[in-house]
Coordinates of C-alpha atoms and ligand atoms in Angstrom, one line a residue:
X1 CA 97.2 111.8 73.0
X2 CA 93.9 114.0 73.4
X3 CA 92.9 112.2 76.8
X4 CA 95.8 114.3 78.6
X5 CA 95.8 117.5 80.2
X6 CA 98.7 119.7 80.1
X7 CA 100.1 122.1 82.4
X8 CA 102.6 123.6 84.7
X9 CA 102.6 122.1 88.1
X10 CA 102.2 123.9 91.7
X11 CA 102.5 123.9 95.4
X12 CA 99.7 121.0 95.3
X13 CA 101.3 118.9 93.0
X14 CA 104.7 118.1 95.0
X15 CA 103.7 114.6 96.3
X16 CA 103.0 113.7 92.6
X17 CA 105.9 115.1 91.2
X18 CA 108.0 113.2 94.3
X19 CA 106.6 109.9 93.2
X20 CA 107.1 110.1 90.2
X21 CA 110.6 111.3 90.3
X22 CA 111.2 108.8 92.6
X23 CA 110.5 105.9 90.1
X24 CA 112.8 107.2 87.2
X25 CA 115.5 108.9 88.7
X26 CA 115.2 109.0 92.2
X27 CA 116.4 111.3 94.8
X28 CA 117.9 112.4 98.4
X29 CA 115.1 111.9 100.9
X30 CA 115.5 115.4 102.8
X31 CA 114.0 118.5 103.7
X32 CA 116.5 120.4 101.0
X33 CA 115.3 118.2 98.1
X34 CA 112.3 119.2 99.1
X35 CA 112.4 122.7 99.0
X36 CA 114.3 122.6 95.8
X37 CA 111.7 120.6 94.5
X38 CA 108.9 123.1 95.6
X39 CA 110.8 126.1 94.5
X40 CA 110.9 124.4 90.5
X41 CA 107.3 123.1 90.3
X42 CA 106.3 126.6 88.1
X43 CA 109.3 125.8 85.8
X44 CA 108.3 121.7 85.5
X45 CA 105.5 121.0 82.8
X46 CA 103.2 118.3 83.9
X47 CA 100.6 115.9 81.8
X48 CA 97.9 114.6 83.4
X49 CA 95.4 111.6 82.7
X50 CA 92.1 111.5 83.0
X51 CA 91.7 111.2 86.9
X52 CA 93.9 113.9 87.3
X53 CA 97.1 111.7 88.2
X54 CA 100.7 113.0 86.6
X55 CA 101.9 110.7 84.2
X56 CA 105.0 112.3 82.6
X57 CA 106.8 115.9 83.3
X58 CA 109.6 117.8 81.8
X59 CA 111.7 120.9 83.5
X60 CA 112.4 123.8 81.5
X61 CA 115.2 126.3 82.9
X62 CA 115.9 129.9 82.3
X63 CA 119.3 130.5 81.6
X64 CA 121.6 133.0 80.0
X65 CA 124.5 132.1 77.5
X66 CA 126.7 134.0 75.2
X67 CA 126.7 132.8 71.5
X68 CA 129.6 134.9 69.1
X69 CA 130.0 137.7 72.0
X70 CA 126.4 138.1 72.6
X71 CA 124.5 137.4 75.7
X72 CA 120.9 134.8 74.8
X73 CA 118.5 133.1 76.6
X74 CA 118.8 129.4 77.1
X75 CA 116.4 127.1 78.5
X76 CA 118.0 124.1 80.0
X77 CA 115.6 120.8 79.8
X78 CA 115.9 118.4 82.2
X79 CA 114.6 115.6 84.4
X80 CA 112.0 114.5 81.3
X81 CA 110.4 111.7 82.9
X82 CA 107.0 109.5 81.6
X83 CA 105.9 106.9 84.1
X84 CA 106.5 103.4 82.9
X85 CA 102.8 102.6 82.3
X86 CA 102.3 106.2 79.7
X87 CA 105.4 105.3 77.8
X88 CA 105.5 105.3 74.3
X89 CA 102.4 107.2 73.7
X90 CA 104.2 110.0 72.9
X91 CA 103.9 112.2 75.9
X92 CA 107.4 112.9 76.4
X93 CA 107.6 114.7 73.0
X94 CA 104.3 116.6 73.7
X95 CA 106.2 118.4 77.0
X96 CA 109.5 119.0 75.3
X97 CA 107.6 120.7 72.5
X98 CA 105.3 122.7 75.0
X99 CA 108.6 123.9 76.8
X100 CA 109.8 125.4 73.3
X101 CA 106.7 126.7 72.4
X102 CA 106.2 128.5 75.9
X103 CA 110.4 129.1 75.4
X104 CA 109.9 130.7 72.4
X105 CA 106.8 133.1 73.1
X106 CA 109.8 134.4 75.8
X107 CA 111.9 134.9 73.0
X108 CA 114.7 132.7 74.6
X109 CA 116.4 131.8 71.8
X110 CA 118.5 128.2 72.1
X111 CA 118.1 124.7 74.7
X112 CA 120.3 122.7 75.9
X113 CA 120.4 119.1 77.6
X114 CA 122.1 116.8 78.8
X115 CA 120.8 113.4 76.6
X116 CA 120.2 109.8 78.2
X117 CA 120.5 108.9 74.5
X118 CA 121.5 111.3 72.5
X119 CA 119.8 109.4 69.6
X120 CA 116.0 110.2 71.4
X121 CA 117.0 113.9 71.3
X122 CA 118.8 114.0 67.9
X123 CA 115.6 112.8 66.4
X124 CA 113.7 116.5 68.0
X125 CA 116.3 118.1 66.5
X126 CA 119.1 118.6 69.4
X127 CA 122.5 118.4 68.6
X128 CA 125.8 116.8 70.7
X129 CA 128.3 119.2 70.8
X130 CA 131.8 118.9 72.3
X131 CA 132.2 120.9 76.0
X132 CA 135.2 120.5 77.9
X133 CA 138.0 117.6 78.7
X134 CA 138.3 116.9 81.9
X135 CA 142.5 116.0 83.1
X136 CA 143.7 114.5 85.5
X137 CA 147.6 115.5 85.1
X138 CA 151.4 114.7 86.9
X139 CA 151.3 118.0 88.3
X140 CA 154.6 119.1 85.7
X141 CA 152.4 118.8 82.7
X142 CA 151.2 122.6 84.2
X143 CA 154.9 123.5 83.6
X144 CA 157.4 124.9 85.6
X145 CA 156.1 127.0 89.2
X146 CA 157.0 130.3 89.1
X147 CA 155.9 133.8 91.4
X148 CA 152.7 135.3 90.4
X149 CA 150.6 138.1 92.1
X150 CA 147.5 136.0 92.9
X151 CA 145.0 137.6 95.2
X152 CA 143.3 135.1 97.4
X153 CA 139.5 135.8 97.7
X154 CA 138.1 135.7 101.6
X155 CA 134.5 136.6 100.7
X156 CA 131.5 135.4 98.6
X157 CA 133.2 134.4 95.0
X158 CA 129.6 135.8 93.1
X159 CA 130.5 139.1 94.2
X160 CA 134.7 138.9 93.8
X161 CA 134.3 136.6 90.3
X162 CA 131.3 137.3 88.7
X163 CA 132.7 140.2 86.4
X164 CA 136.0 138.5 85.5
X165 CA 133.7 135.6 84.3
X166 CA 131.9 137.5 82.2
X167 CA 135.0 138.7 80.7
X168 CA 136.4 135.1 80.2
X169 CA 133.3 133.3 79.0
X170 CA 132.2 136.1 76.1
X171 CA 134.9 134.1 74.4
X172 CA 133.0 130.9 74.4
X173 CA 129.6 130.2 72.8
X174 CA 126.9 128.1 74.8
X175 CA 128.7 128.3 78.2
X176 CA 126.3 129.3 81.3
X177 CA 126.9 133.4 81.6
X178 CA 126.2 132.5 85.1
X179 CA 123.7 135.6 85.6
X180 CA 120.0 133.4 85.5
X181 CA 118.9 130.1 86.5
X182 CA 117.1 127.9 89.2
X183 CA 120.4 128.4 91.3
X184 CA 123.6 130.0 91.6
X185 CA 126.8 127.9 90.9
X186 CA 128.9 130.1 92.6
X187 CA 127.5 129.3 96.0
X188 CA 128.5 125.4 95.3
X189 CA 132.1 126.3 94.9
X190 CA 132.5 128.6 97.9
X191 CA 135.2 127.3 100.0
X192 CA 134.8 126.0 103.1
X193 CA 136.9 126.7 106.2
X194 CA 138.6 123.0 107.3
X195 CA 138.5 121.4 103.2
X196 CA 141.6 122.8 102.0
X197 CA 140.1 125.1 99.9
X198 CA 140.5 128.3 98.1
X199 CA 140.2 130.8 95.6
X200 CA 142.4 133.3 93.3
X201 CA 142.0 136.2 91.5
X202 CA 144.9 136.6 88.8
X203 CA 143.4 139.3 87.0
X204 CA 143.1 138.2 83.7
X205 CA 142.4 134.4 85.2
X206 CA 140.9 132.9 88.7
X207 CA 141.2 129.6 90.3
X208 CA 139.1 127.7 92.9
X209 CA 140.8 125.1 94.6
X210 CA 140.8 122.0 96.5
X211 CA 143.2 119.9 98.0
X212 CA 142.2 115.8 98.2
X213 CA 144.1 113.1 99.5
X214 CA 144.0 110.1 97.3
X215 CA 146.0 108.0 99.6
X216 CA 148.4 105.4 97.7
X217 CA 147.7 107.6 95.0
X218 CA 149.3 110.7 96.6
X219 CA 147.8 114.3 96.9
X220 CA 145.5 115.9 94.0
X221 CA 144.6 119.2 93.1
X222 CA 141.7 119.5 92.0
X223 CA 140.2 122.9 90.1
X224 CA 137.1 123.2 90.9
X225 CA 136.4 125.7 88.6
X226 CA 138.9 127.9 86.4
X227 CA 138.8 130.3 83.4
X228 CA 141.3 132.5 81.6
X229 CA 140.6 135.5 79.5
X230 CA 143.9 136.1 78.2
X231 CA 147.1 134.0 77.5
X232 CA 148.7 136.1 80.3
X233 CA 146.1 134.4 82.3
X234 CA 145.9 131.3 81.4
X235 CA 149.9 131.2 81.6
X236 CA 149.6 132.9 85.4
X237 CA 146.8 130.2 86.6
X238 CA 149.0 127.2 85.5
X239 CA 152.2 128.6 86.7
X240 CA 150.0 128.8 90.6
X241 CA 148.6 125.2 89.7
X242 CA 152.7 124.4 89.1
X243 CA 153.6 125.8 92.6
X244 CA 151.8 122.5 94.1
X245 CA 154.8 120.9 93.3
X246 CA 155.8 118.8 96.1
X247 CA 152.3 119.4 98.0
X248 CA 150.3 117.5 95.1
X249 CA 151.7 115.1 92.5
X250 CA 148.4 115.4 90.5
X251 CA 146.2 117.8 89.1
X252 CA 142.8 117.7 87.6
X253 CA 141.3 120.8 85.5
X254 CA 138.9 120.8 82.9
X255 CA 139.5 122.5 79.7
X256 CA 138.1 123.7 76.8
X257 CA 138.7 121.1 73.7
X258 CA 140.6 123.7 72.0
X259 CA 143.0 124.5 75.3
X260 CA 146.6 123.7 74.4
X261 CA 146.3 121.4 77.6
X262 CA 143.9 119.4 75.9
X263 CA 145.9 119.1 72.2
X264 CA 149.1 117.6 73.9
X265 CA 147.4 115.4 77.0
X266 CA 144.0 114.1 76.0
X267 CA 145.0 111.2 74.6
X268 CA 147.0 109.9 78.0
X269 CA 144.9 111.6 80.8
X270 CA 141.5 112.3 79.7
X271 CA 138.6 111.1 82.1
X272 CA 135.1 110.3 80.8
X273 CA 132.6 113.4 82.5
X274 CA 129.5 111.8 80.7
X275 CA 128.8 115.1 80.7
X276 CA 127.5 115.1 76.8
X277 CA 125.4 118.2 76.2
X278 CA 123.3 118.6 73.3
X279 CA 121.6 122.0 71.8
X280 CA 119.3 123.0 69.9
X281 CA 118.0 126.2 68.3
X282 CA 114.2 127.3 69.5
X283 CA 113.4 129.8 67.1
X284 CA 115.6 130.4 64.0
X285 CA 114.6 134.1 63.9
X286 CA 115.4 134.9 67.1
X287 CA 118.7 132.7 67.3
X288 CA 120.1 134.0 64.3
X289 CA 119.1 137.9 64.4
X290 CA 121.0 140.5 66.2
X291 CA 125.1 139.3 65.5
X292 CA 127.5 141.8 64.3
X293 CA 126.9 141.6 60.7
X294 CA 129.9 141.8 58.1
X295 CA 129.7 143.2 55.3
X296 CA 127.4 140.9 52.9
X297 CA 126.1 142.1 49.3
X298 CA 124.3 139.1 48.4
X299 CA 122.3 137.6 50.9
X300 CA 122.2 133.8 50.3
X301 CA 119.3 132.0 51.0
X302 CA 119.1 128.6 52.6
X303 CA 116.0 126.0 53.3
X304 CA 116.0 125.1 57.4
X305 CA 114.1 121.4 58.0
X306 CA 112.8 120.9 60.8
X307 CA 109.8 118.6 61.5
X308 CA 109.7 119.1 65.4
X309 CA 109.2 122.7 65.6
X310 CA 107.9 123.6 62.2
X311 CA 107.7 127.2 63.0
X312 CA 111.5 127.2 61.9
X313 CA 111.1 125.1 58.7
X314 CA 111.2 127.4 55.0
X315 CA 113.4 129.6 53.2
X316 CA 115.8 131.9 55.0
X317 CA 118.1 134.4 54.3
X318 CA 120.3 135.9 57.2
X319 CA 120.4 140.4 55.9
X320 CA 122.3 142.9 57.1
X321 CA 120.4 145.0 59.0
X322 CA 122.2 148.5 60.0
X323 CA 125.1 146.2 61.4
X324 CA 123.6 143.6 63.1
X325 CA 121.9 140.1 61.3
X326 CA 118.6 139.6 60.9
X327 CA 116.6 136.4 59.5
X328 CA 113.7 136.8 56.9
X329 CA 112.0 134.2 55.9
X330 CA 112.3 134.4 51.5
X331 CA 110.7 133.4 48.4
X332 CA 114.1 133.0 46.7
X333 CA 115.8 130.0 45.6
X334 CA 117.6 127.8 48.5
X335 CA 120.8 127.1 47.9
X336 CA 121.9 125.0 51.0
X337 CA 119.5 122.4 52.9
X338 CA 120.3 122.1 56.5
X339 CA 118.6 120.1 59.3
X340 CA 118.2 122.4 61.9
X341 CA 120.8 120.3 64.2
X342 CA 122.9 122.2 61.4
X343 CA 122.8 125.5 63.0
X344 CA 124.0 124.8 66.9
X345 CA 127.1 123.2 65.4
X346 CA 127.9 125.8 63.2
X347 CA 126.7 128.9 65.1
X348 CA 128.5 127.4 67.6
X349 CA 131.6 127.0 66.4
X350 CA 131.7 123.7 67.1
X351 CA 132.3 121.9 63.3
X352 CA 133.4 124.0 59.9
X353 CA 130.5 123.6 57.1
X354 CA 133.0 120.6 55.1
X355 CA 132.3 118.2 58.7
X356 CA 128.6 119.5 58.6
X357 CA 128.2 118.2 55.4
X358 CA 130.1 115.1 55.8
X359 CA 127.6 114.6 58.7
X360 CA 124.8 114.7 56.2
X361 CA 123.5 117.3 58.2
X362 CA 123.7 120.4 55.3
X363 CA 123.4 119.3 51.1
X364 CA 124.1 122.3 48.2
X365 CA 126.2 125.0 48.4
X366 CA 128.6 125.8 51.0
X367 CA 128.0 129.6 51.0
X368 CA 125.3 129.7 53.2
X369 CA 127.2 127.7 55.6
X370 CA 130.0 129.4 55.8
X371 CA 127.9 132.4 56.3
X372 CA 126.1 130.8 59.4
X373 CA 129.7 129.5 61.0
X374 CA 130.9 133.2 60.6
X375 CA 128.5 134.1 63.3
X376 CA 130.6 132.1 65.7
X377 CA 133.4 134.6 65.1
X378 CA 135.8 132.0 65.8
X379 CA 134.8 131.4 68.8
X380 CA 134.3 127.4 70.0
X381 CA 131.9 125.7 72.6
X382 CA 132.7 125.5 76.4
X383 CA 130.5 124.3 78.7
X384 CA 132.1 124.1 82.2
X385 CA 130.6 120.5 84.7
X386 CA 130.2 122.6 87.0
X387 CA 126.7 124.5 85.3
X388 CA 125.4 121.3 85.1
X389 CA 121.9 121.4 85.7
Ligands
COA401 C1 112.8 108.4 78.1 C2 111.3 108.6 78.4 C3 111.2 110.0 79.1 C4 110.5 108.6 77.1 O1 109.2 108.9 77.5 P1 107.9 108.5 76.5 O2 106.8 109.3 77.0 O3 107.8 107.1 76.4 O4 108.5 109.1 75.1 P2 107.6 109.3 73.8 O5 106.5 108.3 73.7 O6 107.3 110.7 73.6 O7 108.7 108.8 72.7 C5 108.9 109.5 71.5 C6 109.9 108.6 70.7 O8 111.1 108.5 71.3 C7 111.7 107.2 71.2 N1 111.9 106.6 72.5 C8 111.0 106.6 73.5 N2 111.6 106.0 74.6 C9 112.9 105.8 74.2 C10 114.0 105.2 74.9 N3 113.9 104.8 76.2 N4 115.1 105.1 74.3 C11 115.3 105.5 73.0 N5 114.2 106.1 72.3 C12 113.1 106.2 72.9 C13 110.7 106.5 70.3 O9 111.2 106.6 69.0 C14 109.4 107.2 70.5 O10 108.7 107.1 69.4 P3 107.9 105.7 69.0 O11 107.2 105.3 70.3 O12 107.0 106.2 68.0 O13 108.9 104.8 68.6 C15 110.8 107.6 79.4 O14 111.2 106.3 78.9 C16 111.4 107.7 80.8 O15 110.8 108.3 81.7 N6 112.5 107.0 81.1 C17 113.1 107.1 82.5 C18 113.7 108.5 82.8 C19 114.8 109.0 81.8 O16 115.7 108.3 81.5 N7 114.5 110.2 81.3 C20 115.4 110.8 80.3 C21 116.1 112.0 81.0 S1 117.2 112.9 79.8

């Protein structure tokens, strides 16, 4: 499309960008939507016909996540929008690759989204991966209450939470690290004098709480947020979620897939979140250098394809470099073929190299996989609703 103009948007483009919002996804007519808006015009890439009107945008977020221990930058697409008389010219495409192109000058290594179709995204190259199950529980599923030494929080969670978090969420790859982005979560959770809300500190665990009344359907507990960093934690947090008894017959948490809540309930109480995220790696080089190496001898080389963003298509091989990974681009032999949806699940932790394969995402040998999945160090995908963005 060479009759288009592409750029990021300002102050003067609001009315535009409203408008055309307005048609695809619409949204609360205030003063705060407006501000909000006006505060993420410089992040929202714009294209532009010939009389200068804006036919299609795409928001790019900075973010920071933690992929096997380590903190990287994530931009978090969203609100990709094409008004209904530019469709299908292929403008769409052109912003989400301009967003990874200006992503990867930054050196921000992965992006995330949440997919309208996760086919439209699968064909750029972005991957679904599993995030969380969301419960809804008889309150003795959390076993039986018991005393712990919870400390309620009065004051601004950011300030009492934020470190604990860090501690719990190292443990996950692609969840938010919570420390960069268009807003803060925390401030959404705060609780608010007159809800029934609240907020714990358990040391190795917190909780934030609310109480709702579901009228016929008794009282639930909701946790509105949660994470554990130990089992001493997790076992602490559920034992305070038990001590509802009697106030709440229900609760509802949301857990990692992999959270022994999930393996015995999921199949009686799990809700649908829609919340389906899908990932993608930017730059190969950047989101595959810098992990804590093991000891590897033979480097084995593997071919990436990727026809969206074919800086990260060749030969690869992932070295040891003074303890950490690094990814240079080779003459040898490949002997693995992945599509680069390949890497987010198994960086990620999110499917072993045999289900990769199966997927007909990876062909040759399974070396080279298994090398890339060890970069998860065992860790699996968690990505809270609450950092929706
Ligand atoms: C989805 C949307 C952004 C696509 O915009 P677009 O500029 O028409 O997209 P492109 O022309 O770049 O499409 C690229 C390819 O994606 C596919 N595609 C386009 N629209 C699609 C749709 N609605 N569903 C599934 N695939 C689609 C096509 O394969 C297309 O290639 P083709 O035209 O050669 O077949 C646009 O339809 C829209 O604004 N929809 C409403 C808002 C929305 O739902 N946004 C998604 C938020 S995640």
């Amino acid at each position: 499309v060479s009759d288009v103009n592409v750029r990021y948007l300002g102050s003067a483009d609001l009315e535009a960008y409203m408008a055309l919002r307005e048609h695809s996804f619409g949204y609360p007519d205030d003063d705060e939507t407006r501000t909000r808006f006006l505060e993420r015009l410089p992040s929202i890439v714009g294209a532009f016909d010939r009389d200068g009107r804006l036919v299609a945008s795409a928001s790019g977020f900075r973010f920071e996540t933690h992929v096997g221990g380590r903190a990287q930058g994530l931009l978090g697409i969203a609100a990709v929008q094409t008004a209904p008389a530019a469709r299908r010219r292929g403008l769409a495409r052109r912003l989400i690759r301009r967003l990874l192109q200006d992503a990867r000058q930054q050196g921000i290594a992965w992006s995330m989204l949440y997919p309208f179709d996760p086919d439209f995204y699968a064909r750029l190259g972005w991957q679904s991966l599993p995030s969380s199950v969301k419960l809804r529980l008889p309150i003795a599923a959390c076993g039986a209450p018991s005393h712990v030494d919870a400390h309620p929080i009065q004051g601004p969670l950011r300030a009492a939470l934020a470190p604990l978090y860090q501690r719990c969420v190292v443990g996950w790859n692609f969840c938010d690290a919570r420390t960069a982005g268009p807003w803060d979560g925390w401030d959404d959770l705060q609780p608010v004098p007159g809800t029934r809300s609240s907020a714990y500190d358990l040391g190795e665990a917190y909780l934030v709480l609310r109480l709702r009344d579901d009228g016929a359907d008794g009282t639930t507990l909701e946790v509105r947020d949660q994470s554990w960093c130990s089992a001493a934690g997790r076992s602490a947090a559920l034992a305070l979620v038990a001590s509802y008894a009697g106030q709440a017959e229900w609760v509802e948490l949301e857990v990692p897939r992999d959270d022994p809540l999930a393996w015995s309930w999921s199949d009686w109480y799990a809700r649908p979140t829609r919340g389906t995220r899908m990932v993608r790696a930017i730059d190969v080089g950047t989101a595959l250098t810098g992990f804590d190496a093991q000891q590897r001898s033979d480097p084995v080389a593997f071919e990436i394809v990727d026809p969206f963003a074919a800086w990260n298509a060749g030969t690869w091989q992932l070295e040891n470099d003074a303890g950490v990974t690094r990814l240079c681009a080779t003459q040898l032999q490949p002997r693995a073929r992945l599509d680069v949806r390949a890497l987010a699940l198994l960086v990620g932790g999110a499917a072993s190299p045999a289900a990769v394969q199966r997927a007909g995402l990876a062909s040759g040998e399974s070396a080279p996989l298994r090398a890339l999945a060890a970069l998860a160090g065992g860790r699996t995908p968690h990505h809270a609703s609450n950092d929706r963005f």
